Short mmCIF file of C-alpha atoms in Angstrom, two decimals:
data_model
loop_
_atom_site.label_atom_id
_atom_site.label_comp_id
_atom_site.label_asym_id
_atom_site.label_seq_id
_atom_site.Cartn_x
_atom_site.Cartn_y
_atom_site.Cartn_z
CA MET N 1 146.95 93.29 -133.92
CA SER N 2 148.80 90.04 -132.65
CA TYR N 3 146.60 86.95 -132.28
CA PHE N 4 147.67 86.85 -128.68
CA ASP N 5 146.04 90.27 -127.99
CA GLN N 6 142.62 88.35 -128.42
CA LYS N 7 141.04 86.29 -125.84
CA VAL N 8 140.41 83.41 -128.15
CA PRO N 9 142.97 82.14 -130.82
CA PRO N 10 141.75 81.97 -134.36
CA LYS N 11 140.74 78.62 -135.88
CA ARG N 12 143.15 77.00 -138.37
CA GLU N 13 140.67 77.22 -141.21
CA ASP N 14 140.98 80.96 -140.88
CA ARG N 15 144.64 81.37 -139.90
CA LEU N 16 146.35 78.74 -142.09
CA LYS N 17 143.51 77.86 -144.54
CA ALA N 18 143.83 74.32 -143.32
CA VAL N 19 141.51 71.65 -144.99
CA ILE N 20 140.25 68.27 -143.83
CA ALA N 21 138.41 67.11 -147.02
CA HIS N 22 140.48 66.45 -150.19
CA GLN N 23 141.81 63.63 -152.17
CA ASP N 24 144.98 63.85 -154.55
CA SER N 25 148.13 62.02 -155.31
CA ILE N 26 151.63 62.51 -154.10
CA CYS N 27 152.87 63.64 -157.35
CA GLY N 28 149.73 65.72 -157.77
CA LEU N 29 150.30 67.51 -154.55
CA ALA N 30 153.96 67.99 -155.43
CA LYS N 31 153.09 69.52 -158.78
CA ARG N 32 150.71 71.97 -157.19
CA CYS N 33 153.46 73.31 -154.96
CA GLU N 34 155.99 73.61 -157.94
CA GLY N 35 153.16 75.28 -160.07
CA LYS N 36 152.75 77.88 -157.28
CA GLY N 37 156.22 79.52 -158.14
CA GLY N 38 157.61 78.71 -154.66
CA LYS N 39 154.51 79.70 -152.84
CA SER N 40 152.22 77.64 -150.75
CA CYS N 41 150.09 75.00 -152.43
CA LEU N 42 146.92 76.09 -150.54
CA ILE N 43 143.85 74.16 -151.75
CA ASP N 44 140.24 74.75 -151.22
CA ASP N 45 138.45 72.53 -148.60
CA GLY N 46 135.90 70.18 -149.64
CA GLU N 47 132.84 68.58 -148.00
CA ARG N 48 131.89 64.89 -147.36
CA GLY N 49 128.23 64.00 -147.95
CA PHE N 50 128.62 61.35 -145.20
CA THR N 51 131.13 61.63 -142.43
CA GLN N 52 132.01 59.40 -139.31
CA GLY N 53 133.17 60.83 -136.07
CA SER N 54 136.63 62.29 -135.22
CA ILE N 55 138.22 63.31 -132.06
CA CYS N 56 137.66 66.67 -130.31
CA LEU N 57 140.06 69.41 -129.52
CA LEU N 58 139.96 68.44 -125.92
CA LEU N 59 141.89 65.31 -126.36
CA PRO N 60 145.25 67.11 -127.44
CA ALA N 61 144.72 70.03 -125.31
CA LEU N 62 144.18 67.85 -122.12
CA ALA N 63 147.26 65.60 -123.17
CA MET N 64 149.41 68.80 -122.88
CA LEU N 65 147.84 70.24 -119.83
CA ASN N 66 147.78 67.24 -117.69
CA THR N 67 151.60 66.84 -118.01
CA LEU N 68 152.21 70.26 -116.38
CA PRO N 69 153.59 69.87 -112.92
CA ASP N 70 151.86 71.67 -110.10
CA ASN N 71 148.83 72.38 -112.33
CA VAL N 72 145.15 71.49 -111.83
CA VAL N 73 142.86 71.00 -115.00
CA LEU N 74 139.56 72.28 -114.33
CA LEU N 75 137.27 71.16 -117.31
CA HIS N 76 134.19 73.47 -117.46
CA SER N 77 131.85 71.29 -119.55
CA ALA N 78 129.71 68.23 -119.14
CA LEU N 79 131.28 65.46 -117.20
CA GLY N 80 131.86 63.01 -120.11
CA CYS N 81 134.14 65.48 -121.89
CA GLY N 82 137.12 64.55 -119.50
CA SER N 83 136.84 60.85 -120.21
CA CYS N 84 139.86 60.81 -122.25
CA THR N 85 142.09 61.96 -119.33
CA HIS N 86 141.80 58.46 -117.63
CA SER N 87 143.78 56.84 -120.50
CA GLN N 88 146.13 59.91 -120.66
CA ASN N 89 147.18 59.67 -117.09
CA ALA N 90 149.50 56.69 -117.87
CA ASN N 91 151.48 58.92 -119.96
CA VAL N 92 151.57 61.47 -117.23
CA ARG N 93 152.80 58.93 -114.71
CA VAL N 94 155.53 57.44 -116.91
CA GLY N 95 156.52 60.91 -118.26
CA SER N 96 156.91 62.37 -114.84
CA ALA N 97 158.80 59.34 -113.48
CA VAL N 98 161.36 59.26 -116.35
CA ARG N 99 161.89 63.08 -116.28
CA GLN N 100 161.65 63.98 -112.61
CA GLY N 101 162.16 60.62 -110.76
CA LYS N 102 158.85 60.36 -109.35
CA ALA N 103 155.61 59.30 -110.84
CA ARG N 104 152.60 61.48 -110.31
CA ASP N 105 148.94 61.60 -111.40
CA GLY N 106 147.47 64.40 -113.38
CA ILE N 107 144.95 66.25 -111.44
CA TRP N 108 141.74 67.16 -113.28
CA LEU N 109 138.25 68.34 -112.00
CA SER N 110 135.00 68.95 -113.80
CA THR N 111 132.15 71.49 -113.21
CA ALA N 112 129.98 68.68 -114.70
CA LEU N 113 127.47 71.04 -116.19
CA ASP N 114 123.83 69.68 -116.53
CA GLU N 115 120.65 70.66 -118.11
CA THR N 116 119.99 73.14 -115.25
CA ASP N 117 123.35 74.78 -115.87
CA VAL N 118 122.69 75.07 -119.54
CA ILE N 119 119.39 76.91 -118.86
CA SER N 120 120.61 79.20 -115.81
CA GLY N 121 124.34 79.56 -116.69
CA GLY N 122 127.36 77.86 -115.40
CA GLU N 123 129.55 80.60 -114.24
CA PRO N 124 128.53 80.48 -110.53
CA LYS N 125 129.60 76.80 -110.46
CA LEU N 126 132.87 77.55 -112.20
CA GLU N 127 133.66 80.18 -109.54
CA GLN N 128 133.01 77.68 -106.81
CA ALA N 129 135.25 75.10 -108.52
CA ILE N 130 138.09 77.50 -109.05
CA ILE N 131 138.04 78.52 -105.33
CA GLU N 132 137.68 74.85 -104.18
CA ALA N 133 140.60 73.63 -106.50
CA ASP N 134 142.71 76.34 -105.24
CA ARG N 135 141.95 75.70 -101.57
CA ARG N 136 142.39 72.01 -101.94
CA TYR N 137 145.53 71.48 -104.05
CA ARG N 138 147.25 74.85 -103.72
CA PRO N 139 148.64 74.47 -107.16
CA ALA N 140 150.84 76.99 -109.20
CA THR N 141 148.34 77.08 -112.04
CA ILE N 142 144.67 76.16 -112.64
CA ALA N 143 143.84 75.54 -116.32
CA ILE N 144 140.30 76.32 -116.91
CA VAL N 145 139.44 74.36 -120.11
CA ALA N 146 136.15 75.41 -121.84
CA GLY N 147 134.35 72.62 -123.72
CA CYS N 148 131.31 72.98 -125.97
CA VAL N 149 128.57 73.68 -123.61
CA PRO N 150 130.01 76.98 -122.21
CA GLY N 151 130.66 78.04 -125.69
CA ILE N 152 126.99 77.48 -126.52
CA ILE N 153 125.48 79.08 -123.49
CA GLY N 154 127.77 82.02 -123.41
CA ASP N 155 129.75 81.47 -120.20
CA ASP N 156 132.77 83.85 -120.01
CA ILE N 157 135.58 81.85 -118.62
CA ASP N 158 138.06 84.79 -119.19
CA GLY N 159 135.79 87.08 -117.25
CA VAL N 160 135.47 84.62 -114.27
CA ALA N 161 139.20 84.21 -114.33
CA GLN N 162 139.85 87.91 -114.24
CA LYS N 163 137.28 88.23 -111.38
CA LEU N 164 138.77 85.60 -109.17
CA GLN N 165 142.57 86.02 -109.82
CA THR N 166 142.94 88.27 -106.78
CA GLN N 167 141.08 85.77 -104.60
CA VAL N 168 143.35 82.67 -105.29
CA SER N 169 147.02 81.96 -105.12
CA ALA N 170 147.12 79.92 -108.46
CA LYS N 171 147.57 81.58 -111.71
CA LEU N 172 144.28 81.05 -113.75
CA LEU N 173 144.83 79.99 -117.49
CA PRO N 174 141.61 80.19 -119.61
CA VAL N 175 141.68 77.62 -122.40
CA HIS N 176 139.26 77.78 -125.25
CA CYS N 177 138.58 74.24 -126.66
CA GLU N 178 134.94 74.61 -127.79
CA GLY N 179 135.06 71.72 -130.23
CA PHE N 180 132.11 72.87 -132.37
CA LYS N 181 134.07 75.90 -133.46
CA THR N 182 136.58 74.19 -135.77
CA LYS N 183 136.90 70.85 -137.52
CA ILE N 184 140.77 71.11 -137.29
CA TRP N 185 141.50 69.66 -133.86
CA ALA N 186 145.19 70.61 -134.22
CA THR N 187 143.77 74.10 -133.23
CA ALA N 188 144.05 72.66 -129.69
CA TYR N 189 147.72 73.20 -129.76
CA ASP N 190 147.15 76.90 -130.41
CA ALA N 191 144.56 77.12 -127.65
CA VAL N 192 147.10 75.78 -125.05
CA TYR N 193 149.95 77.90 -126.32
CA HIS N 194 147.69 80.91 -126.47
CA THR N 195 146.87 80.88 -122.67
CA ILE N 196 150.71 80.12 -121.93
CA GLY N 197 151.71 83.25 -123.89
CA ARG N 198 149.01 85.40 -122.37
CA ASN N 199 149.27 84.34 -118.84
CA LEU N 200 152.62 82.83 -117.94
CA LEU N 201 155.12 84.85 -120.04
CA GLU N 202 153.88 88.32 -119.96
CA GLU N 203 154.77 89.03 -116.46
CA ARG N 204 157.95 87.21 -116.20
CA GLY N 205 160.98 86.72 -118.71
CA VAL N 206 160.94 90.24 -120.07
CA THR N 207 163.76 91.34 -117.60
CA ASP N 208 167.11 89.49 -117.28
CA PRO N 209 167.97 87.97 -113.87
CA LYS N 210 170.11 90.40 -111.93
CA PRO N 211 172.86 88.32 -109.94
CA GLU N 212 174.97 90.31 -107.65
CA GLU N 213 178.19 89.11 -109.18
CA ALA N 214 179.21 90.40 -112.48
CA LEU N 215 180.85 87.15 -113.49
CA ALA N 216 177.57 85.26 -112.68
CA VAL N 217 175.82 87.79 -115.15
CA LEU N 218 178.39 87.00 -117.92
CA ARG N 219 178.02 83.24 -117.44
CA GLU N 220 174.29 83.22 -117.52
CA GLN N 221 174.49 85.46 -120.80
CA GLU N 222 176.87 82.87 -122.37
CA ARG N 223 174.54 79.99 -121.41
CA GLU N 224 171.53 81.64 -122.82
CA ALA N 225 173.46 82.35 -125.99
CA ARG N 226 173.70 78.59 -126.49
CA THR N 227 170.45 77.53 -125.23
CA VAL N 228 167.57 76.18 -127.61
CA ASN N 229 164.05 75.70 -126.94
CA LEU N 230 163.18 72.06 -128.07
CA MET N 231 159.25 71.96 -128.59
CA ASN N 232 157.37 68.94 -127.47
CA VAL N 233 153.52 69.17 -127.08
CA SER N 234 153.32 65.32 -126.05
CA SER N 235 154.08 63.69 -129.31
CA MET N 236 157.55 62.71 -128.21
CA GLY N 237 158.37 60.45 -125.17
CA ARG N 238 161.41 60.88 -123.07
CA VAL N 239 163.50 58.69 -125.23
CA ASP N 240 163.06 60.70 -128.21
CA GLU N 241 163.85 63.90 -126.28
CA GLN N 242 166.90 62.24 -125.10
CA GLU N 243 167.99 61.53 -128.76
CA LEU N 244 167.60 65.02 -129.89
CA GLU N 245 169.25 66.36 -126.76
CA ARG N 246 172.16 64.02 -127.55
CA LEU N 247 172.59 65.39 -130.99
CA LEU N 248 172.17 69.08 -129.98
CA THR N 249 174.60 68.71 -126.94
CA ALA N 250 177.15 67.30 -129.53
CA LEU N 251 177.01 70.71 -131.10
CA GLY N 252 177.77 72.54 -127.80
CA LEU N 253 174.01 73.55 -127.28
CA GLU N 254 172.04 73.55 -124.04
CA VAL N 255 168.39 72.29 -124.35
CA ASN N 256 165.22 73.65 -122.89
CA VAL N 257 162.30 71.09 -123.55
CA PHE N 258 159.01 72.98 -123.57
CA PRO N 259 156.33 73.09 -122.67
CA VAL N 260 155.33 69.54 -121.63
CA PHE N 261 156.47 68.32 -118.08
CA SER N 262 157.95 71.68 -117.64
CA HIS N 263 156.93 73.63 -114.43
CA PRO N 264 155.10 76.85 -114.89
CA ASP N 265 157.79 78.70 -112.97
CA SER N 266 160.44 77.52 -115.56
CA PHE N 267 158.59 78.78 -118.60
CA VAL N 268 160.61 82.21 -118.41
CA LYS N 269 163.54 79.96 -119.85
CA ALA N 270 161.65 79.80 -123.21
CA THR N 271 161.64 83.57 -123.60
CA ARG N 272 165.55 83.90 -123.10
CA ALA N 273 166.76 81.12 -125.35
CA ALA N 274 168.71 81.84 -128.43
CA LEU N 275 166.56 79.73 -130.77
CA SER N 276 163.44 77.71 -130.78
CA ILE N 277 163.34 74.51 -132.80
CA SER N 278 160.19 72.91 -133.99
CA THR N 279 159.99 69.12 -133.96
CA CYS N 280 156.63 69.18 -135.68
CA PRO N 281 155.34 72.34 -137.66
CA THR N 282 151.75 71.16 -137.04
CA HIS N 283 152.16 71.61 -133.25
CA ASP N 284 154.63 74.59 -132.89
CA ASP N 285 154.13 77.16 -135.54
CA TYR N 286 151.55 79.46 -133.42
CA PHE N 287 153.71 79.64 -130.32
CA LEU N 288 157.16 80.12 -132.08
CA GLY N 289 155.65 82.94 -133.91
CA TYR N 290 154.82 84.59 -130.62
CA LEU N 291 158.12 83.97 -129.02
CA GLN N 292 159.73 85.78 -132.08
CA GLU N 293 157.20 88.53 -132.01
CA ARG N 294 157.20 89.30 -128.28
CA PHE N 295 160.61 88.11 -127.07
CA ASP N 296 162.76 88.33 -130.36
CA VAL N 297 163.63 84.51 -130.04
CA PRO N 298 164.14 83.24 -133.63
CA SER N 299 163.00 79.90 -134.53
CA ILE N 300 163.28 77.08 -137.17
CA ILE N 301 160.05 75.43 -138.27
CA ARG N 302 160.76 73.31 -141.42
CA HIS N 303 161.79 69.62 -140.97
CA MET N 304 160.54 66.90 -138.71
CA PRO N 305 163.58 64.75 -137.39
CA ILE N 306 162.05 61.45 -138.36
CA GLY N 307 164.25 59.41 -140.77
CA ILE N 308 167.75 59.71 -142.01
CA ALA N 309 167.54 62.56 -144.32
CA ASN N 310 165.02 64.70 -142.50
CA THR N 311 167.16 64.31 -139.31
CA SER N 312 170.12 65.51 -140.95
CA LEU N 313 168.53 68.50 -142.56
CA TRP N 314 167.02 69.36 -139.15
CA LEU N 315 170.59 69.36 -137.62
CA ARG N 316 171.97 71.32 -140.55
CA ASP N 317 169.42 74.05 -140.08
CA VAL N 318 170.31 74.34 -136.24
CA ALA N 319 174.01 74.28 -136.85
CA ALA N 320 173.77 77.10 -139.49
CA VAL N 321 172.42 79.34 -136.78
CA PHE N 322 175.49 78.78 -134.60
CA GLY N 323 178.07 78.61 -137.16
CA ALA N 324 178.65 74.97 -136.58
CA GLU N 325 178.48 73.82 -140.13
CA GLU N 326 181.76 71.81 -140.08
CA GLN N 327 180.92 70.30 -136.75
CA VAL N 328 177.59 69.11 -137.82
CA GLU N 329 178.79 67.55 -141.03
CA ARG N 330 181.21 65.47 -139.05
CA LEU N 331 178.50 64.57 -136.73
CA ILE N 332 175.93 63.64 -139.42
CA ALA N 333 178.83 61.54 -141.39
CA VAL N 334 179.26 59.26 -138.35
CA GLU N 335 175.64 58.90 -137.37
CA GLU N 336 174.49 58.04 -140.89
CA ALA N 337 177.21 55.59 -141.54
CA GLU N 338 176.63 53.68 -138.34
CA LEU N 339 172.83 53.76 -138.97
CA ARG N 340 173.00 52.54 -142.62
CA GLU N 341 175.15 49.75 -141.62
CA ALA N 342 172.65 48.70 -138.89
CA LEU N 343 169.86 48.94 -141.12
CA GLU N 344 171.33 46.29 -143.70
CA GLU N 345 170.13 43.29 -141.85
CA PHE N 346 166.43 44.58 -142.14
CA ARG N 347 166.38 45.58 -145.89
CA PRO N 348 165.96 42.15 -147.44
CA LEU N 349 162.56 41.72 -145.77
CA PHE N 350 161.50 45.19 -146.45
CA GLN N 351 162.24 45.27 -150.22
CA GLY N 352 159.01 45.15 -152.26
CA LYS N 353 156.70 45.37 -149.09
CA ARG N 354 153.92 47.93 -149.68
CA VAL N 355 152.74 50.29 -146.78
CA PHE N 356 150.04 52.72 -145.95
CA ILE N 357 150.25 55.47 -143.48
CA SER N 358 147.76 57.31 -141.44
CA ALA N 359 148.48 60.10 -138.82
CA GLY N 360 148.74 63.88 -138.40
CA GLU N 361 150.01 65.77 -141.57
CA PHE N 362 153.75 66.10 -140.78
CA ARG N 363 154.24 62.67 -138.93
CA ALA N 364 152.48 60.79 -141.67
CA LEU N 365 154.61 62.47 -144.38
CA ALA N 366 157.91 62.34 -142.43
CA THR N 367 157.36 58.73 -141.44
CA ALA N 368 156.67 57.92 -145.30
CA ASN N 369 159.85 59.43 -146.03
CA LEU N 370 161.57 57.07 -143.56
CA LEU N 371 159.99 54.03 -144.80
CA GLN N 372 161.14 54.84 -148.43
CA GLU N 373 164.57 55.24 -147.16
CA ILE N 374 164.68 51.66 -145.65
CA GLY N 375 163.15 49.81 -148.63
CA PHE N 376 159.33 50.09 -148.42
CA GLU N 377 157.21 51.24 -151.10
CA VAL N 378 154.49 53.61 -150.04
CA VAL N 379 151.12 53.10 -151.61
CA GLY N 380 148.86 55.46 -149.70
CA ILE N 381 148.87 58.14 -147.04
CA ARG N 382 146.09 59.55 -144.95
CA SER N 383 146.79 63.04 -143.29
CA PHE N 384 144.33 64.34 -140.83
CA HIS N 385 144.55 67.70 -142.31
CA HIS N 386 146.75 69.80 -144.79
CA ASP N 387 148.25 73.24 -144.51
CA GLU N 388 151.17 75.11 -146.06
CA PHE N 389 153.94 73.59 -143.83
CA ALA N 390 153.70 70.20 -145.69
CA ASP N 391 154.46 71.66 -149.13
CA GLU N 392 158.15 70.69 -149.15
CA GLU N 393 157.45 67.23 -147.74
CA TYR N 394 155.35 66.47 -150.78
CA GLY N 395 158.09 67.22 -153.18
CA LYS N 396 160.49 65.05 -151.15
CA LEU N 397 158.19 61.96 -151.36
CA ALA N 398 157.24 62.38 -154.98
CA LYS N 399 160.96 62.30 -155.98
CA GLU N 400 161.43 59.08 -154.36
CA ALA N 401 158.27 57.40 -155.06
CA LYS N 402 158.45 54.39 -157.46
CA THR N 403 154.79 55.10 -158.63
CA ASP N 404 152.32 57.70 -157.93
CA TYR N 405 150.09 57.00 -155.05
CA VAL N 406 146.86 58.32 -153.31
CA VAL N 407 146.85 60.98 -150.52
CA ASP N 408 143.73 61.21 -148.61
CA ILE N 409 143.13 64.44 -146.46
CA ALA N 410 140.54 63.33 -144.05
CA ASN N 411 140.09 63.78 -140.26
CA VAL N 412 140.04 60.05 -139.76
CA GLN N 413 136.81 58.89 -141.82
CA PRO N 414 137.45 55.12 -141.37
CA PHE N 415 135.03 54.25 -144.16
CA GLU N 416 137.18 55.78 -146.83
CA GLU N 417 140.23 54.04 -145.17
CA ALA N 418 138.52 50.57 -145.33
CA ASN N 419 137.64 51.03 -148.92
CA LEU N 420 141.21 52.16 -149.77
CA LEU N 421 142.91 49.40 -147.78
CA ASN N 422 140.58 46.75 -149.45
CA ARG N 423 141.70 48.04 -152.79
CA LEU N 424 145.37 48.57 -152.19
CA LYS N 425 146.06 45.53 -149.92
CA PRO N 426 149.13 46.90 -148.48
CA ASP N 427 151.65 44.57 -146.46
CA LEU N 428 151.69 46.93 -143.55
CA PHE N 429 149.70 49.80 -142.13
CA LEU N 430 151.08 52.54 -139.69
CA GLY N 431 148.56 54.45 -137.67
CA HIS N 432 147.63 55.77 -134.38
CA ALA N 433 147.23 53.48 -131.37
CA ASN N 434 143.38 54.00 -131.53
CA GLY N 435 143.22 54.08 -135.45
CA ASN N 436 144.61 50.71 -136.38
CA MET N 437 141.52 48.62 -135.96
CA THR N 438 140.28 48.74 -139.55
CA ALA N 439 143.55 47.59 -140.99
CA ALA N 440 144.06 45.01 -138.47
CA LYS N 441 140.47 43.44 -139.07
CA LEU N 442 141.33 43.30 -142.80
CA GLY N 443 144.39 41.09 -141.76
CA ILE N 444 146.98 43.76 -142.51
CA PRO N 445 149.81 43.83 -140.05
CA THR N 446 149.78 47.10 -138.01
CA HIS N 447 152.22 49.14 -136.16
CA VAL N 448 151.61 52.15 -134.01
CA ILE N 449 152.90 55.50 -135.48
CA TYR N 450 152.99 57.25 -132.01
CA ASN N 451 153.68 55.95 -128.68
CA THR N 452 155.61 57.88 -125.90
CA GLY N 453 157.25 54.76 -124.72
CA LEU N 454 158.82 53.87 -128.17
CA ALA N 455 161.66 55.54 -130.08
CA TYR N 456 160.63 57.27 -133.36
CA ILE N 457 162.68 60.33 -133.71
CA GLY N 458 166.45 60.81 -134.86
CA TYR N 459 168.91 58.36 -135.93
CA ARG N 460 168.11 56.10 -132.90
CA GLY N 461 164.38 56.25 -133.76
CA ALA N 462 164.90 55.26 -137.52
CA TYR N 463 166.76 52.21 -136.19
CA GLU N 464 164.09 51.31 -133.64
CA ILE N 465 161.20 51.70 -136.06
CA ALA N 466 162.92 49.40 -138.59
CA ARG N 467 163.74 46.79 -135.81
CA ARG N 468 160.06 46.72 -134.70
CA LEU N 469 158.72 46.53 -138.16
CA HIS N 470 161.12 43.69 -139.04
CA ARG N 471 159.63 41.72 -135.99
CA GLN N 472 156.20 42.53 -137.02
CA LEU N 473 156.56 41.32 -140.68
CA LYS N 474 158.24 38.09 -139.72
CA ASN N 475 155.30 36.95 -137.92
CA PRO N 476 151.90 38.44 -139.25
CA ALA N 477 149.76 35.53 -137.93
CA TYR N 478 148.02 37.58 -135.34
CA ASN N 479 146.47 39.84 -137.99
CA ARG N 480 145.53 37.03 -140.17
CA ASN N 481 143.63 35.38 -137.28
CA LEU N 482 141.66 38.68 -136.70
CA ALA N 483 140.56 38.82 -140.25
CA ALA N 484 139.33 35.14 -140.07
CA ASN N 485 137.26 35.72 -136.97
CA LEU N 486 136.20 39.46 -137.21
CA TRP N 487 134.60 41.61 -139.83
CA LEU N 488 134.02 45.30 -140.48
CA PRO N 489 130.56 46.87 -140.89
CA TYR N 490 130.84 47.75 -144.55
CA THR N 491 129.03 46.08 -147.49
CA GLU N 492 130.62 44.56 -150.60
CA ASN N 493 128.71 47.30 -152.47
CA TRP N 494 130.72 49.89 -150.60
CA TYR N 495 134.01 48.12 -151.16
CA GLY N 496 133.28 48.15 -154.79
CA ALA N 497 132.37 51.90 -154.95
CA GLU N 498 134.70 54.65 -155.62
CA PRO N 499 136.25 55.41 -152.26
CA PHE N 500 135.88 59.29 -152.44
CA SER N 501 132.35 59.13 -153.90
CA TYR N 502 131.04 60.99 -150.83
CA LEU N 503 133.75 63.75 -151.17
CA ASN N 504 133.24 66.89 -153.07
CA THR N 505 136.48 68.86 -153.32
CA ARG N 506 135.82 72.41 -154.36
CA GLY N 507 138.28 74.35 -156.49
CA ARG N 508 140.14 71.28 -157.80
CA ALA N 509 139.78 72.04 -161.57
CA GLU N 510 141.24 75.52 -161.40
CA ASN N 511 144.33 74.41 -159.62
CA GLU N 512 145.10 71.54 -162.09
#
């Protein structure tokens, strides 16, 4: 039975055996993969005797859903669960302006469940909210997003959606984001794709359009035969989309960016494409499997196009599907030669500089590869989780590493990070916009690893990252001043302790 036949997608701990509590080294993880005879280097998850807070599934799910035009997000949970949408709205406004020529705000509502609803049930309030949202905004879709509260008290958002579907004009999209059900918040991507697959692709996209003109039919078939789905769940800004569109167009392909900022009525294009291309396996594997299973759309889910080598590998994989191997080699030769020449001015400052990287699994590993390419020495990586899709990346990094270095699998856990940074004393730290504070307060220059207004992807992204890091390292005074005037809440005893003393990783001995 397909996962999409179920109301709720499986959590990643079950589907991918993903883990969030493990410590190893880059060479150790690469060796594990080699020792499996080409199979996945799955590892047993561990536990921490002490943990600090992480984010909830709602944050990445709402980041995707709020980008959809003509959509209302109806959050069925406590009011505070939607607080992240206030900061996300800047991305919605900028993203819609650069893609559609007009800034718009994301529309989100909340049923604001309270103590009374916990006791008596929140379904009546949800029904009223759906009818009011449809009457007030007349959207194409209403995404009904369940937080923890309805999951605990047993509210059936799928049943409510089915009951009211004939009473409203909007298509109702139940999304299960009960945060307590999983520790892998990347499951949120699966939750959003699950409702898209079940509710927006089943009715449409199975039959081809039927133009009256035979010539129009032929032209449409030719276009679809060269159309590729370019997956983006909000981790790329428009500037990165344009870079990949530029490279794919140079191979004679037409690009359908999906799903962010795509109107629900246009989702049918994804079912008719000749190929789906992942830009991040962490985000895309669940839905690409469904497109292949249900609509026979093949997919490539291997490399992330960050850095010189990975971008070239990504392009070669795509070109091989369309028989454009010679064309892509000419393109790569020109792009790499131009990029390497442009990077020369930055390399003298980067040589010998040590860097620590913290991010989602694939972005952290792909960015580490780029930093090694431009002259940095990687001394540590913190990945927010681990699954089988990173196996090949460990081997790439280990091959180019000057010395072995630590890999911390952790859903943030800043106390471990502070200990590691205090020991390693890197010259640079790359992390998420809301995750650079620890390094900054230790006086380490920081750079954001993900910002939809900046370029990170492809050959252009490699140059832009290098240019920004060069400027950052030339003047690190800001971080020195922070360290002189601020402090972290950790004691000297903790800085002197073993950084993974609270981590018990089960099953390590049998795999070594």
